[in-house]
PDB file of C-alpha atoms in Angstrom:
ATOM      1  CA  MET A   1      17.936   5.975   1.057  1.00 78.00           C
ATOM      2  CA  ILE A   2      18.462   6.611   4.786  1.00 87.00           C
ATOM      3  CA  ILE A   3      18.831   3.402   6.178  1.00 92.00           C
ATOM      4  CA  SER A   4      19.826  -0.168   4.942  1.00 94.00           C
ATOM      5  CA  PHE A   5      18.400  -3.578   3.344  1.00 96.00           C
ATOM      6  CA  GLU A   6      19.972  -5.055   6.971  1.00 95.00           C
ATOM      7  CA  GLU A   7      19.578  -2.232   9.075  1.00 95.00           C
ATOM      8  CA  LEU A   8      16.030  -2.613   7.902  1.00 94.00           C
ATOM      9  CA  ARG A   9      15.667  -6.973   8.583  1.00 93.00           C
ATOM     10  CA  ALA A  10      17.725  -6.406  12.706  1.00 93.00           C
ATOM     11  CA  PHE A  11      14.785  -4.074  12.619  1.00 92.00           C
ATOM     12  CA  LEU A  12      12.155  -5.727  11.991  1.00 91.00           C
ATOM     13  CA  ALA A  13      13.615  -9.015  13.681  1.00 90.00           C
ATOM     14  CA  GLU A  14      14.161  -7.685  16.576  1.00 90.00           C
ATOM     15  CA  GLN A  15      11.246  -4.731  16.356  1.00 87.00           C
ATOM     16  CA  PHE A  16       8.654  -6.788  14.902  1.00 83.00           C
ATOM     17  CA  PRO A  17       9.598 -10.435  15.508  1.00 80.00           C
ATOM     18  CA  GLN A  18       5.531 -11.827  14.408  1.00 80.00           C
ATOM     19  CA  GLY A  19       5.675 -10.195  11.532  1.00 75.00           C
ATOM     20  CA  ASP A  20       7.579 -12.938   9.855  1.00 78.00           C
ATOM     21  CA  ALA A  21       3.772 -14.166   9.775  1.00 82.00           C
ATOM     22  CA  TYR A  22       3.018 -11.262   7.914  1.00 88.00           C
ATOM     23  CA  GLY A  23       6.754 -11.752   4.473  1.00 92.00           C
ATOM     24  CA  SER A  24      10.227 -11.676   4.419  1.00 94.00           C
ATOM     25  CA  LEU A  25      11.866  -8.217   3.143  1.00 95.00           C
ATOM     26  CA  GLN A  26      13.669  -9.051  -0.542  1.00 97.00           C
ATOM     27  CA  LYS A  27      14.343  -5.382  -2.269  1.00 97.00           C
ATOM     28  CA  LEU A  28      14.373  -2.527  -0.349  1.00 97.00           C
ATOM     29  CA  GLY A  29      15.231   0.798  -2.473  1.00 97.00           C
ATOM     30  CA  ASP A  30      15.028   4.564  -1.341  1.00 97.00           C
ATOM     31  CA  GLY A  31      10.796   4.719  -0.843  1.00 97.00           C
ATOM     32  CA  TRP A  32      10.074   1.215  -2.634  1.00 98.00           C
ATOM     33  CA  ALA A  33       9.692  -2.262  -0.739  1.00 98.00           C
ATOM     34  CA  GLU A  34       9.379  -5.396  -2.340  1.00 98.00           C
ATOM     35  CA  MET A  35       8.647  -8.643   0.241  1.00 97.00           C
ATOM     36  CA  ARG A  36       7.018 -12.586  -0.243  1.00 97.00           C
ATOM     37  CA  LEU A  37       4.725 -14.321   1.867  1.00 95.00           C
ATOM     38  CA  GLU A  38       5.428 -18.733   1.643  1.00 94.00           C
ATOM     39  CA  VAL A  39       1.673 -19.490   1.157  1.00 91.00           C
ATOM     40  CA  ASP A  40       1.320 -22.242   3.729  1.00 88.00           C
ATOM     41  CA  GLU A  41      -2.338 -23.946   5.070  1.00 84.00           C
ATOM     42  CA  GLU A  42      -2.727 -21.223   7.799  1.00 88.00           C
ATOM     43  CA  HIS A  43      -2.757 -18.686   5.177  1.00 86.00           C
ATOM     44  CA  LEU A  44      -5.994 -20.418   2.684  1.00 87.00           C
ATOM     45  CA  ARG A  45      -9.688 -19.391   3.541  1.00 86.00           C
ATOM     46  CA  PRO A  46     -11.805 -22.150   1.993  1.00 87.00           C
ATOM     47  CA  GLY A  47     -11.901 -22.686  -2.006  1.00 84.00           C
ATOM     48  CA  GLY A  48      -8.729 -22.789  -2.323  1.00 83.00           C
ATOM     49  CA  THR A  49      -7.298 -19.235  -2.445  1.00 90.00           C
ATOM     50  CA  VAL A  50      -5.249 -16.961  -0.205  1.00 94.00           C
ATOM     51  CA  SER A  51      -7.239 -15.470   2.689  1.00 93.00           C
ATOM     52  CA  GLY A  52      -7.812 -11.822   2.322  1.00 94.00           C
ATOM     53  CA  PRO A  53      -6.236 -10.784   5.626  1.00 94.00           C
ATOM     54  CA  ALA A  54      -3.270 -12.869   4.883  1.00 94.00           C
ATOM     55  CA  MET A  55      -2.687 -11.006   1.613  1.00 96.00           C
ATOM     56  CA  MET A  56      -3.253  -7.375   3.335  1.00 96.00           C
ATOM     57  CA  GLY A  57      -1.011  -8.301   6.121  1.00 95.00           C
ATOM     58  CA  LEU A  58       1.785  -8.656   3.690  1.00 96.00           C
ATOM     59  CA  ALA A  59       0.401  -5.347   1.846  1.00 97.00           C
ATOM     60  CA  ASP A  60       0.572  -3.650   5.296  1.00 96.00           C
ATOM     61  CA  VAL A  61       4.555  -5.217   6.818  1.00 95.00           C
ATOM     62  CA  THR A  62       5.858  -4.224   3.177  1.00 97.00           C
ATOM     63  CA  VAL A  63       4.456   0.329   2.761  1.00 98.00           C
ATOM     64  CA  TYR A  64       5.477  -0.163   6.590  1.00 96.00           C
ATOM     65  CA  ALA A  65       9.005  -1.024   5.020  1.00 96.00           C
ATOM     66  CA  ALA A  66       8.947   1.585   2.612  1.00 98.00           C
ATOM     67  CA  LEU A  67       7.872   4.273   4.389  1.00 97.00           C
ATOM     68  CA  LEU A  68      10.954   3.566   6.874  1.00 96.00           C
ATOM     69  CA  SER A  69      13.585   3.909   3.462  1.00 97.00           C
ATOM     70  CA  LYS A  70      12.216   7.084   3.522  1.00 96.00           C
ATOM     71  CA  ILE A  71      12.197   8.167   7.734  1.00 95.00           C
ATOM     72  CA  GLY A  72      14.310   6.044   9.790  1.00 94.00           C
ATOM     73  CA  LEU A  73      13.889   2.991  12.271  1.00 94.00           C
ATOM     74  CA  VAL A  74      10.559   4.667  13.656  1.00 91.00           C
ATOM     75  CA  PRO A  75       8.784   2.196  15.721  1.00 89.00           C
ATOM     76  CA  LEU A  76       5.500   3.728  15.884  1.00 91.00           C
ATOM     77  CA  ALA A  77       5.009   4.733  12.482  1.00 94.00           C
ATOM     78  CA  VAL A  78       1.345   2.956  12.226  1.00 94.00           C
ATOM     79  CA  THR A  79      -1.449   2.554   9.613  1.00 96.00           C
ATOM     80  CA  THR A  80      -4.285   4.989   9.889  1.00 96.00           C
ATOM     81  CA  ASN A  81      -6.142   3.845   6.337  1.00 97.00           C
ATOM     82  CA  LEU A  82      -5.494   0.717   4.932  1.00 97.00           C
ATOM     83  CA  ASN A  83      -7.638   0.163   1.325  1.00 98.00           C
ATOM     84  CA  ILE A  84      -7.736  -3.303  -0.511  1.00 98.00           C
ATOM     85  CA  ASN A  85      -8.529  -4.742  -3.922  1.00 98.00           C
ATOM     86  CA  PHE A  86      -8.945  -7.966  -5.008  1.00 97.00           C
ATOM     87  CA  LEU A  87      -8.494  -7.880  -8.227  1.00 97.00           C
ATOM     88  CA  ARG A  88      -8.164 -12.276  -8.903  1.00 94.00           C
ATOM     89  CA  LYS A  89      -7.336 -14.934  -7.008  1.00 92.00           C
ATOM     90  CA  PRO A  90      -4.103 -15.997  -5.756  1.00 94.00           C
ATOM     91  CA  VAL A  91      -2.774 -19.875  -6.167  1.00 91.00           C
ATOM     92  CA  ALA A  92      -3.124 -21.839  -3.295  1.00 90.00           C
ATOM     93  CA  HIS A  93      -0.163 -22.948  -1.893  1.00 89.00           C
ATOM     94  CA  LYS A  94       2.477 -20.261  -3.474  1.00 93.00           C
ATOM     95  CA  PRO A  95       3.845 -17.749  -2.498  1.00 96.00           C
ATOM     96  CA  ILE A  96       2.743 -14.331  -3.020  1.00 97.00           C
ATOM     97  CA  TRP A  97       5.082 -11.130  -3.074  1.00 97.00           C
ATOM     98  CA  ALA A  98       4.146  -7.600  -3.245  1.00 98.00           C
ATOM     99  CA  ARG A  99       5.801  -4.621  -4.069  1.00 98.00           C
ATOM    100  CA  ALA A 100       5.180  -0.833  -2.690  1.00 98.00           C
ATOM    101  CA  THR A 101       6.093   2.800  -3.181  1.00 98.00           C
ATOM    102  CA  MET A 102       6.067   5.393  -1.217  1.00 98.00           C
ATOM    103  CA  LEU A 103       3.354   8.501  -3.091  1.00 98.00           C
ATOM    104  CA  LYS A 104       4.001  10.909  -0.628  1.00 98.00           C
ATOM    105  CA  VAL A 105       5.717  11.385   2.162  1.00 96.00           C
ATOM    106  CA  GLY A 106       5.859  14.027   4.796  1.00 95.00           C
ATOM    107  CA  ARG A 107       6.169  15.144   7.806  1.00 92.00           C
ATOM    108  CA  THR A 108       2.476  14.161   9.808  1.00 95.00           C
ATOM    109  CA  MET A 109       2.202  11.208   7.494  1.00 96.00           C
ATOM    110  CA  GLY A 110       2.991   8.716   4.589  1.00 97.00           C
ATOM    111  CA  VAL A 111       1.071   7.369   1.653  1.00 98.00           C
ATOM    112  CA  GLY A 112       1.391   4.406  -0.140  1.00 98.00           C
ATOM    113  CA  GLU A 113       0.555   1.691  -2.480  1.00 98.00           C
ATOM    114  CA  VAL A 114       1.330  -2.080  -2.978  1.00 98.00           C
ATOM    115  CA  PHE A 115       0.788  -4.258  -5.424  1.00 98.00           C
ATOM    116  CA  VAL A 116       0.805  -7.970  -4.391  1.00 98.00           C
ATOM    117  CA  TYR A 117       0.953 -11.037  -6.822  1.00 98.00           C
ATOM    118  CA  SER A 118       0.675 -14.250  -6.744  1.00 96.00           C
ATOM    119  CA  GLU A 119       3.816 -16.844  -8.062  1.00 93.00           C
ATOM    120  CA  GLY A 120       1.662 -18.170 -11.319  1.00 88.00           C
ATOM    121  CA  VAL A 121      -0.649 -15.174 -12.292  1.00 92.00           C
ATOM    122  CA  GLU A 122       0.602 -12.866 -14.331  1.00 92.00           C
ATOM    123  CA  GLU A 123      -1.060 -10.017 -13.327  1.00 97.00           C
ATOM    124  CA  PRO A 124      -1.794  -8.778  -9.835  1.00 98.00           C
ATOM    125  CA  VAL A 125      -4.057 -10.194  -7.252  1.00 97.00           C
ATOM    126  CA  ALA A 126      -5.553  -7.451  -4.847  1.00 98.00           C
ATOM    127  CA  HIS A 127      -3.529  -3.381  -5.029  1.00 98.00           C
ATOM    128  CA  SER A 128      -3.645  -1.312  -1.854  1.00 98.00           C
ATOM    129  CA  THR A 129      -3.180   2.140  -0.539  1.00 98.00           C
ATOM    130  CA  MET A 130      -2.234   2.751   2.656  1.00 98.00           C
ATOM    131  CA  THR A 131      -1.906   5.903   4.882  1.00 98.00           C
ATOM    132  CA  TYR A 132       0.975   6.118   7.672  1.00 97.00           C
ATOM    133  CA  SER A 133       1.205   8.397  10.494  1.00 97.00           C
ATOM    134  CA  ILE A 134       5.015   9.339  11.490  1.00 96.00           C
ATOM    135  CA  PRO A 135       4.900   9.973  15.645  1.00 92.00           C
ATOM    136  CA  PRO A 136       5.598  13.945  16.683  1.00 87.00           C
ATOM    137  CA  ALA A 137       9.638  12.463  17.698  1.00 71.00           C
ATOM    138  CA  HIS A 138      10.171  11.364  14.087  1.00 62.00           C
ATOM    139  CA  ARG A 139       8.933  14.130  12.302  1.00 51.00           C
ATOM    140  CA  ARG A 140      10.995  15.573   9.873  1.00 51.00           C
TER     141      ARG A 140
END
């Protein structure tokens, strides 16, 4: 791991302050990250469940954190593909959390997967895979 938990938290706060709306960094390792989102009214959809966009946002930022643990603090690493499967209904008004793992980090792109969980539900509520583009200035 080439950055610390504290370095990444400071980077996200400075470079991506709107990211707090998508979750907060809880744990970070070499090629993996965990984030948590405190669900409130703005994250709900009709029918009393957490919205898809809230889960996608959490998943996306969690993979971004996992990628940065491998490539360093690269603001312009961007999502180029995101696929998500919603597996079961999350509990409304309960936190959701995600654990992302990088499957491959190459010179030009990184591929990761993330499982999203809802407090009170044992099995994952969503699974996502995504690809990030690594900008030329930061390629290894």
